[in-house]
PDB file of C-alpha atoms in Angstrom:
ATOM      1  CA  GLU A   1      -0.155  -0.424   0.234  1.00 60.00           C
ATOM      2  CA  THR A   2       1.329   2.960  -1.057  1.00 74.00           C
ATOM      3  CA  GLY A   3       1.155   6.076   1.626  1.00 91.00           C
ATOM      4  CA  VAL A   4       1.110   9.937   0.869  1.00 95.00           C
ATOM      5  CA  THR A   5       3.457  10.997  -1.513  1.00 96.00           C
ATOM      6  CA  GLN A   6       4.362  14.786  -2.712  1.00 97.00           C
ATOM      7  CA  SER A   7       6.672  16.397  -4.242  1.00 97.00           C
ATOM      8  CA  PRO A   8       9.059  18.516  -4.322  1.00 97.00           C
ATOM      9  CA  THR A   9      10.580  17.472  -1.107  1.00 96.00           C
ATOM     10  CA  HIS A  10      12.051  21.019  -1.041  1.00 96.00           C
ATOM     11  CA  LEU A  11      11.857  24.786  -3.206  1.00 96.00           C
ATOM     12  CA  ILE A  12      13.502  28.334  -3.137  1.00 98.00           C
ATOM     13  CA  LYS A  13      10.776  31.155  -4.547  1.00 98.00           C
ATOM     14  CA  THR A  14      11.548  34.388  -4.570  1.00 98.00           C
ATOM     15  CA  ARG A  15       8.778  36.998  -3.305  1.00 98.00           C
ATOM     16  CA  GLY A  16       6.050  37.844  -5.877  1.00 98.00           C
ATOM     17  CA  GLN A  17       6.752  34.738  -7.877  1.00 98.00           C
ATOM     18  CA  GLN A  18       4.103  31.541  -8.506  1.00 98.00           C
ATOM     19  CA  VAL A  19       4.402  27.939  -7.034  1.00 98.00           C
ATOM     20  CA  THR A  20       2.794  25.005  -7.284  1.00 98.00           C
ATOM     21  CA  LEU A  21       3.408  21.785  -4.983  1.00 98.00           C
ATOM     22  CA  ARG A  22       2.084  17.692  -5.402  1.00 98.00           C
ATOM     23  CA  CYS A  23       0.381  15.401  -3.527  1.00 97.00           C
ATOM     24  CA  SER A  24      -0.918  11.944  -4.075  1.00 96.00           C
ATOM     25  CA  SER A  25      -3.589  10.266  -1.933  1.00 94.00           C
ATOM     26  CA  GLN A  26      -2.299   7.255  -0.598  1.00 92.00           C
ATOM     27  CA  SER A  27      -4.214   3.772  -1.735  1.00 89.00           C
ATOM     28  CA  GLY A  28      -8.684   3.840  -1.197  1.00 88.00           C
ATOM     29  CA  HIS A  29      -8.811   7.457  -1.069  1.00 92.00           C
ATOM     30  CA  ASN A  30     -10.725  10.280  -2.815  1.00 91.00           C
ATOM     31  CA  THR A  31     -10.432  12.772   0.226  1.00 92.00           C
ATOM     32  CA  VAL A  32      -7.316  15.672   0.219  1.00 95.00           C
ATOM     33  CA  SER A  33      -6.363  18.056   2.577  1.00 95.00           C
ATOM     34  CA  TRP A  34      -4.338  20.793   2.496  1.00 97.00           C
ATOM     35  CA  TYR A  35      -2.807  22.488   5.885  1.00 97.00           C
ATOM     36  CA  GLN A  36       0.791  25.164   5.879  1.00 98.00           C
ATOM     37  CA  GLN A  37       2.921  24.635   9.538  1.00 96.00           C
ATOM     38  CA  ALA A  38       5.445  27.586  10.048  1.00 95.00           C
ATOM     39  CA  LEU A  39       8.367  26.918  11.582  1.00 92.00           C
ATOM     40  CA  GLY A  40       7.715  26.759  15.244  1.00 90.00           C
ATOM     41  CA  GLN A  41       4.179  25.985  14.695  1.00 94.00           C
ATOM     42  CA  GLY A  42       0.841  23.421  14.207  1.00 95.00           C
ATOM     43  CA  PRO A  43      -0.600  21.959  11.012  1.00 96.00           C
ATOM     44  CA  GLN A  44      -2.968  25.286  10.132  1.00 97.00           C
ATOM     45  CA  PHE A  45      -6.143  24.061   7.995  1.00 95.00           C
ATOM     46  CA  ILE A  46      -6.183  25.680   4.328  1.00 97.00           C
ATOM     47  CA  PHE A  47      -8.561  23.260   2.285  1.00 95.00           C
ATOM     48  CA  GLN A  48     -10.042  20.271   1.261  1.00 93.00           C
ATOM     49  CA  TYR A  49     -11.023  18.859  -1.790  1.00 93.00           C
ATOM     50  CA  TYR A  50     -13.798  16.130  -2.650  1.00 90.00           C
ATOM     51  CA  ARG A  51     -14.723  15.041  -5.917  1.00 89.00           C
ATOM     52  CA  GLU A  52     -12.188  17.769  -7.407  1.00 92.00           C
ATOM     53  CA  GLU A  53     -13.963  19.939  -6.339  1.00 92.00           C
ATOM     54  CA  GLU A  54     -13.082  22.379  -2.856  1.00 91.00           C
ATOM     55  CA  ASN A  55     -15.567  21.483   0.484  1.00 88.00           C
ATOM     56  CA  GLY A  56     -14.213  23.415   3.145  1.00 88.00           C
ATOM     57  CA  ARG A  57     -11.616  26.470   3.321  1.00 92.00           C
ATOM     58  CA  GLY A  58      -9.654  27.886   6.335  1.00 92.00           C
ATOM     59  CA  ASN A  59      -8.652  31.263   6.814  1.00 93.00           C
ATOM     60  CA  PHE A  60      -6.609  31.919   3.946  1.00 97.00           C
ATOM     61  CA  PRO A  61      -6.136  34.105   1.066  1.00 97.00           C
ATOM     62  CA  PRO A  62      -7.714  33.144  -2.621  1.00 97.00           C
ATOM     63  CA  ARG A  63      -4.419  33.047  -3.789  1.00 98.00           C
ATOM     64  CA  PHE A  64      -3.913  30.519  -2.919  1.00 98.00           C
ATOM     65  CA  SER A  65      -5.720  27.891  -4.550  1.00 97.00           C
ATOM     66  CA  GLY A  66      -5.789  24.027  -5.174  1.00 97.00           C
ATOM     67  CA  LEU A  67      -6.920  21.224  -7.740  1.00 96.00           C
ATOM     68  CA  GLN A  68      -7.842  17.908  -7.134  1.00 96.00           C
ATOM     69  CA  PHE A  69      -7.695  15.370 -10.229  1.00 94.00           C
ATOM     70  CA  PRO A  70      -9.885  12.641 -10.641  1.00 93.00           C
ATOM     71  CA  ASN A  71      -6.959   9.456  -9.896  1.00 91.00           C
ATOM     72  CA  TYR A  72      -7.327  11.739  -6.050  1.00 93.00           C
ATOM     73  CA  SER A  73      -3.974  13.531  -6.425  1.00 94.00           C
ATOM     74  CA  SER A  74      -3.406  17.304  -5.921  1.00 97.00           C
ATOM     75  CA  GLU A  75      -2.395  21.119  -6.467  1.00 98.00           C
ATOM     76  CA  LEU A  76      -1.502  23.737  -4.347  1.00 98.00           C
ATOM     77  CA  ASN A  77      -1.160  26.845  -5.766  1.00 98.00           C
ATOM     78  CA  VAL A  78      -0.210  29.773  -4.379  1.00 98.00           C
ATOM     79  CA  ASN A  79       0.006  32.913  -5.935  1.00 98.00           C
ATOM     80  CA  ALA A  80       2.272  36.197  -5.396  1.00 98.00           C
ATOM     81  CA  LEU A  81       4.489  34.395  -3.029  1.00 98.00           C
ATOM     82  CA  GLU A  82       5.361  36.671   0.434  1.00 98.00           C
ATOM     83  CA  LEU A  83       8.201  36.132   2.538  1.00 98.00           C
ATOM     84  CA  ASP A  84       5.745  34.288   5.016  1.00 97.00           C
ATOM     85  CA  ASP A  85       4.260  31.774   2.793  1.00 98.00           C
ATOM     86  CA  SER A  86       7.489  30.088   4.157  1.00 98.00           C
ATOM     87  CA  ALA A  87       6.465  27.538   5.273  1.00 97.00           C
ATOM     88  CA  LEU A  88       5.726  23.765   5.711  1.00 96.00           C
ATOM     89  CA  TYR A  89       2.826  22.355   3.359  1.00 97.00           C
ATOM     90  CA  LEU A  90       1.171  18.936   4.339  1.00 97.00           C
ATOM     91  CA  CYS A  91      -0.574  16.652   2.515  1.00 97.00           C
ATOM     92  CA  ALA A  92      -3.403  14.400   4.339  1.00 96.00           C
ATOM     93  CA  SER A  93      -5.711  12.172   2.931  1.00 95.00           C
ATOM     94  CA  SER A  94      -8.821  10.049   3.476  1.00 91.00           C
ATOM     95  CA  SER A  95     -11.263   7.469   2.659  1.00 88.00           C
ATOM     96  CA  THR A  96     -15.593   9.459   2.357  1.00 79.00           C
ATOM     97  CA  GLY A  97     -16.061   8.244   6.280  1.00 73.00           C
ATOM     98  CA  THR A  98     -13.878   8.701   7.933  1.00 77.00           C
ATOM     99  CA  GLU A  99     -12.059  11.096  10.107  1.00 78.00           C
ATOM    100  CA  THR A 100      -8.643  10.198  10.204  1.00 89.00           C
ATOM    101  CA  GLN A 101      -6.384  11.633   7.311  1.00 93.00           C
ATOM    102  CA  TYR A 102      -2.835  10.307   7.097  1.00 94.00           C
ATOM    103  CA  PHE A 103       0.380  13.030   5.762  1.00 96.00           C
ATOM    104  CA  GLY A 104       2.625  12.927   4.007  1.00 96.00           C
ATOM    105  CA  PRO A 105       6.185  14.177   3.881  1.00 95.00           C
ATOM    106  CA  GLY A 106       5.686  17.612   2.890  1.00 96.00           C
ATOM    107  CA  THR A 107       7.102  20.381   1.241  1.00 97.00           C
ATOM    108  CA  ARG A 108       9.254  22.770   2.675  1.00 96.00           C
ATOM    109  CA  LEU A 109       8.860  26.095   0.758  1.00 98.00           C
ATOM    110  CA  LEU A 110      10.951  29.180   1.331  1.00 98.00           C
ATOM    111  CA  VAL A 111      10.794  32.760  -0.150  1.00 98.00           C
ATOM    112  CA  LEU A 112      12.959  34.826  -0.822  1.00 97.00           C
TER     113      LEU A 112
ATOM    114  CA  ALA B   1     -14.501  28.142  18.294  1.00 75.00           C
ATOM    115  CA  GLN B   2     -12.416  25.307  18.519  1.00 84.00           C
ATOM    116  CA  SER B   3      -8.665  24.986  19.567  1.00 92.00           C
ATOM    117  CA  VAL B   4      -6.496  23.016  20.870  1.00 96.00           C
ATOM    118  CA  THR B   5      -4.141  24.012  24.142  1.00 97.00           C
ATOM    119  CA  GLN B   6      -0.462  21.980  24.090  1.00 98.00           C
ATOM    120  CA  PRO B   7       0.382  24.125  27.879  1.00 97.00           C
ATOM    121  CA  ASP B   8       3.368  22.385  27.591  1.00 96.00           C
ATOM    122  CA  ILE B   9       5.664  23.104  24.796  1.00 96.00           C
ATOM    123  CA  HIS B  10       9.145  21.698  25.388  1.00 97.00           C
ATOM    124  CA  ILE B  11       9.156  18.364  27.722  1.00 97.00           C
ATOM    125  CA  THR B  12      12.664  17.268  28.777  1.00 97.00           C
ATOM    126  CA  VAL B  13      12.177  13.709  30.500  1.00 97.00           C
ATOM    127  CA  SER B  14      15.086  10.977  30.253  1.00 97.00           C
ATOM    128  CA  GLU B  15      15.597   7.697  29.224  1.00 97.00           C
ATOM    129  CA  GLY B  16      13.121   4.931  30.810  1.00 97.00           C
ATOM    130  CA  ALA B  17      11.035   7.855  32.949  1.00 98.00           C
ATOM    131  CA  SER B  18       7.145   7.453  32.359  1.00 97.00           C
ATOM    132  CA  LEU B  19       6.049  10.669  30.177  1.00 97.00           C
ATOM    133  CA  GLU B  20       2.562  11.961  30.007  1.00 98.00           C
ATOM    134  CA  LEU B  21       1.854  15.442  27.027  1.00 98.00           C
ATOM    135  CA  ARG B  22      -1.133  17.112  27.944  1.00 98.00           C
ATOM    136  CA  CYS B  23      -3.686  17.811  25.123  1.00 98.00           C
ATOM    137  CA  ASN B  24      -7.184  20.462  26.477  1.00 97.00           C
ATOM    138  CA  TYR B  25      -9.857  21.050  23.338  1.00 95.00           C
ATOM    139  CA  SER B  26     -12.517  23.242  23.042  1.00 91.00           C
ATOM    140  CA  TYR B  27     -15.164  21.274  20.378  1.00 84.00           C
ATOM    141  CA  GLY B  28     -19.123  22.648  20.875  1.00 75.00           C
ATOM    142  CA  ALA B  29     -20.515  18.549  20.671  1.00 77.00           C
ATOM    143  CA  THR B  30     -18.433  15.142  21.347  1.00 75.00           C
ATOM    144  CA  PRO B  31     -14.855  15.342  19.592  1.00 85.00           C
ATOM    145  CA  TYR B  32     -12.771  13.751  17.710  1.00 90.00           C
ATOM    146  CA  LEU B  33      -9.285  13.223  18.949  1.00 93.00           C
ATOM    147  CA  PHE B  34      -5.611  12.550  17.384  1.00 96.00           C
ATOM    148  CA  TRP B  35      -1.813  12.529  18.302  1.00 98.00           C
ATOM    149  CA  TYR B  36       0.521  12.732  15.532  1.00 98.00           C
ATOM    150  CA  VAL B  37       4.226  13.079  15.780  1.00 98.00           C
ATOM    151  CA  GLN B  38       7.030  15.105  13.684  1.00 96.00           C
ATOM    152  CA  SER B  39      10.532  13.743  13.083  1.00 92.00           C
ATOM    153  CA  PRO B  40      12.567  16.685  12.063  1.00 85.00           C
ATOM    154  CA  GLY B  41      12.333  17.336   8.927  1.00 79.00           C
ATOM    155  CA  GLN B  42       9.480  15.151   8.285  1.00 84.00           C
ATOM    156  CA  GLY B  43       5.672  15.023   7.938  1.00 89.00           C
ATOM    157  CA  LEU B  44       2.873  13.357  11.112  1.00 95.00           C
ATOM    158  CA  GLN B  45       2.122   9.188  11.425  1.00 95.00           C
ATOM    159  CA  LEU B  46      -0.827   9.378  13.634  1.00 96.00           C
ATOM    160  CA  LEU B  47      -0.130   8.058  16.625  1.00 97.00           C
ATOM    161  CA  LEU B  48      -3.865   7.450  18.335  1.00 96.00           C
ATOM    162  CA  LYS B  49      -7.335   8.284  17.891  1.00 94.00           C
ATOM    163  CA  TYR B  50     -10.189   8.644  19.920  1.00 93.00           C
ATOM    164  CA  PHE B  51     -13.639   8.703  17.906  1.00 88.00           C
ATOM    165  CA  SER B  52     -15.527   6.710  21.543  1.00 83.00           C
ATOM    166  CA  GLY B  53     -16.317   4.320  22.639  1.00 85.00           C
ATOM    167  CA  ASP B  54     -13.589   3.021  25.521  1.00 87.00           C
ATOM    168  CA  THR B  55     -11.776   6.652  26.249  1.00 90.00           C
ATOM    169  CA  LEU B  56      -8.446   4.224  27.561  1.00 96.00           C
ATOM    170  CA  VAL B  57      -6.581   4.128  23.939  1.00 96.00           C
ATOM    171  CA  GLN B  58      -4.189   2.164  22.648  1.00 97.00           C
ATOM    172  CA  GLY B  59      -1.645   3.763  19.619  1.00 97.00           C
ATOM    173  CA  ILE B  60       1.850   2.913  18.017  1.00 96.00           C
ATOM    174  CA  LYS B  61       4.959   2.510  20.014  1.00 95.00           C
ATOM    175  CA  GLY B  62       3.661   2.532  22.963  1.00 97.00           C
ATOM    176  CA  PHE B  63       1.631   5.316  23.698  1.00 98.00           C
ATOM    177  CA  GLU B  64      -2.241   5.202  25.199  1.00 98.00           C
ATOM    178  CA  ALA B  65      -4.313   8.006  25.781  1.00 98.00           C
ATOM    179  CA  GLU B  66      -7.461   8.385  28.087  1.00 96.00           C
ATOM    180  CA  PHE B  67      -9.583  11.063  26.768  1.00 94.00           C
ATOM    181  CA  LYS B  68     -11.637  13.062  29.731  1.00 94.00           C
ATOM    182  CA  ARG B  69     -14.854  14.500  28.794  1.00 91.00           C
ATOM    183  CA  SER B  70     -15.382  16.501  32.203  1.00 91.00           C
ATOM    184  CA  GLN B  71     -11.690  17.991  31.394  1.00 94.00           C
ATOM    185  CA  SER B  72     -11.850  18.207  27.856  1.00 93.00           C
ATOM    186  CA  SER B  73      -8.558  16.983  28.206  1.00 96.00           C
ATOM    187  CA  PHE B  74      -6.540  13.711  26.053  1.00 97.00           C
ATOM    188  CA  ASN B  75      -3.571  13.873  28.139  1.00 98.00           C
ATOM    189  CA  LEU B  76      -0.686  10.991  25.472  1.00 98.00           C
ATOM    190  CA  ARG B  77       1.539   8.876  27.940  1.00 98.00           C
ATOM    191  CA  LYS B  78       4.020   6.465  27.840  1.00 98.00           C
ATOM    192  CA  PRO B  79       6.010   3.855  30.718  1.00 97.00           C
ATOM    193  CA  SER B  80       8.980   4.510  29.796  1.00 97.00           C
ATOM    194  CA  VAL B  81      10.631   6.453  27.238  1.00 98.00           C
ATOM    195  CA  HIS B  82      13.199   5.608  24.355  1.00 97.00           C
ATOM    196  CA  TRP B  83      15.528   8.161  22.882  1.00 96.00           C
ATOM    197  CA  SER B  84      14.027   7.739  18.948  1.00 95.00           C
ATOM    198  CA  ASP B  85      10.042   9.681  20.706  1.00 97.00           C
ATOM    199  CA  ALA B  86      12.480  12.584  21.077  1.00 97.00           C
ATOM    200  CA  ALA B  87      10.380  14.184  18.808  1.00 97.00           C
ATOM    201  CA  GLU B  88       7.189  16.974  17.969  1.00 97.00           C
ATOM    202  CA  TYR B  89       3.414  15.732  19.523  1.00 98.00           C
ATOM    203  CA  PHE B  90       1.013  16.717  18.360  1.00 98.00           C
ATOM    204  CA  CYS B  91      -2.375  17.549  19.258  1.00 98.00           C
ATOM    205  CA  ALA B  92      -5.574  17.617  16.649  1.00 96.00           C
ATOM    206  CA  VAL B  93      -9.634  17.512  17.046  1.00 93.00           C
ATOM    207  CA  GLY B  94     -11.012  16.466  13.918  1.00 87.00           C
ATOM    208  CA  GLN B  95     -13.998  19.093  13.095  1.00 74.00           C
ATOM    209  CA  HIS B  96     -17.068  16.519  11.644  1.00 67.00           C
ATOM    210  CA  GLY B  97     -17.756  17.130   8.307  1.00 58.00           C
ATOM    211  CA  SER B  98     -20.774  16.677   6.604  1.00 56.00           C
ATOM    212  CA  GLY B  99     -20.574  13.379   5.931  1.00 53.00           C
ATOM    213  CA  ASN B 100     -17.068  13.767   4.246  1.00 56.00           C
ATOM    214  CA  THR B 101     -13.975  14.115   6.198  1.00 64.00           C
ATOM    215  CA  GLY B 102     -13.838  17.005   8.267  1.00 75.00           C
ATOM    216  CA  LYS B 103     -10.415  19.189   9.094  1.00 88.00           C
ATOM    217  CA  LEU B 104      -8.608  19.193  11.865  1.00 92.00           C
ATOM    218  CA  ILE B 105      -7.328  21.540  14.398  1.00 93.00           C
ATOM    219  CA  PHE B 106      -4.127  21.366  16.137  1.00 96.00           C
ATOM    220  CA  GLY B 107      -2.039  22.284  19.019  1.00 97.00           C
ATOM    221  CA  GLN B 108       1.371  23.946  19.371  1.00 97.00           C
ATOM    222  CA  GLY B 109       3.544  21.538  19.718  1.00 97.00           C
ATOM    223  CA  THR B 110       5.476  19.492  22.248  1.00 98.00           C
ATOM    224  CA  THR B 111       8.623  19.611  22.046  1.00 97.00           C
ATOM    225  CA  LEU B 112      10.009  16.478  23.805  1.00 98.00           C
ATOM    226  CA  GLN B 113      13.919  15.645  24.600  1.00 97.00           C
ATOM    227  CA  VAL B 114      14.884  12.482  25.747  1.00 97.00           C
ATOM    228  CA  LYS B 115      18.121  12.325  27.982  1.00 96.00           C
ATOM    229  CA  PRO B 116      20.423   9.073  28.021  1.00 91.00           C
TER     230      PRO B 116
END
């Protein structure tokens, strides 16, 4: 059984640029959630995707957007990067009707 | 509003000693509760979860947690800590989804250091 995978592992961007992060969900899971974890903090919910549609959003601006594909994989896009966007971005997958989320290793983004 | 508080930011214990990490939550209904562990530079690994039923739940790596509704707590325990347990520990409450998985609300985390 393949777990949640994310790519890339690390990324360096400059302020104002755009970035796309990718996530492959665990086998059998159809729901993907994204979290931002700033240094020294707990993860914060960005949004969740189910059936290729956004299904819940945290307190993040519209420049954070996402996609889910028919194979349940997902992308997180961030436009107009700001220094405060530097963080570990975590993807978690789960199955409909369950409340347990399984996390990938994360993508560490540094914005200069 | 739902929230999770982990009162201890940093805890140091000696190898072989017992461990208890505290977690308090605020949630309007019966919560789904989780403990995750994060090693440096890694993602989150699920240690255990509570949904309903027996208030003492067993997890992986010898960890257990007890749900106490009257105290709004879900403390994590281990009888004998190993050096490999040194990591960041996060308590989380799951917000019930409308048929789907709800979002997780995390505490700030507790860093566990293990002395030889």
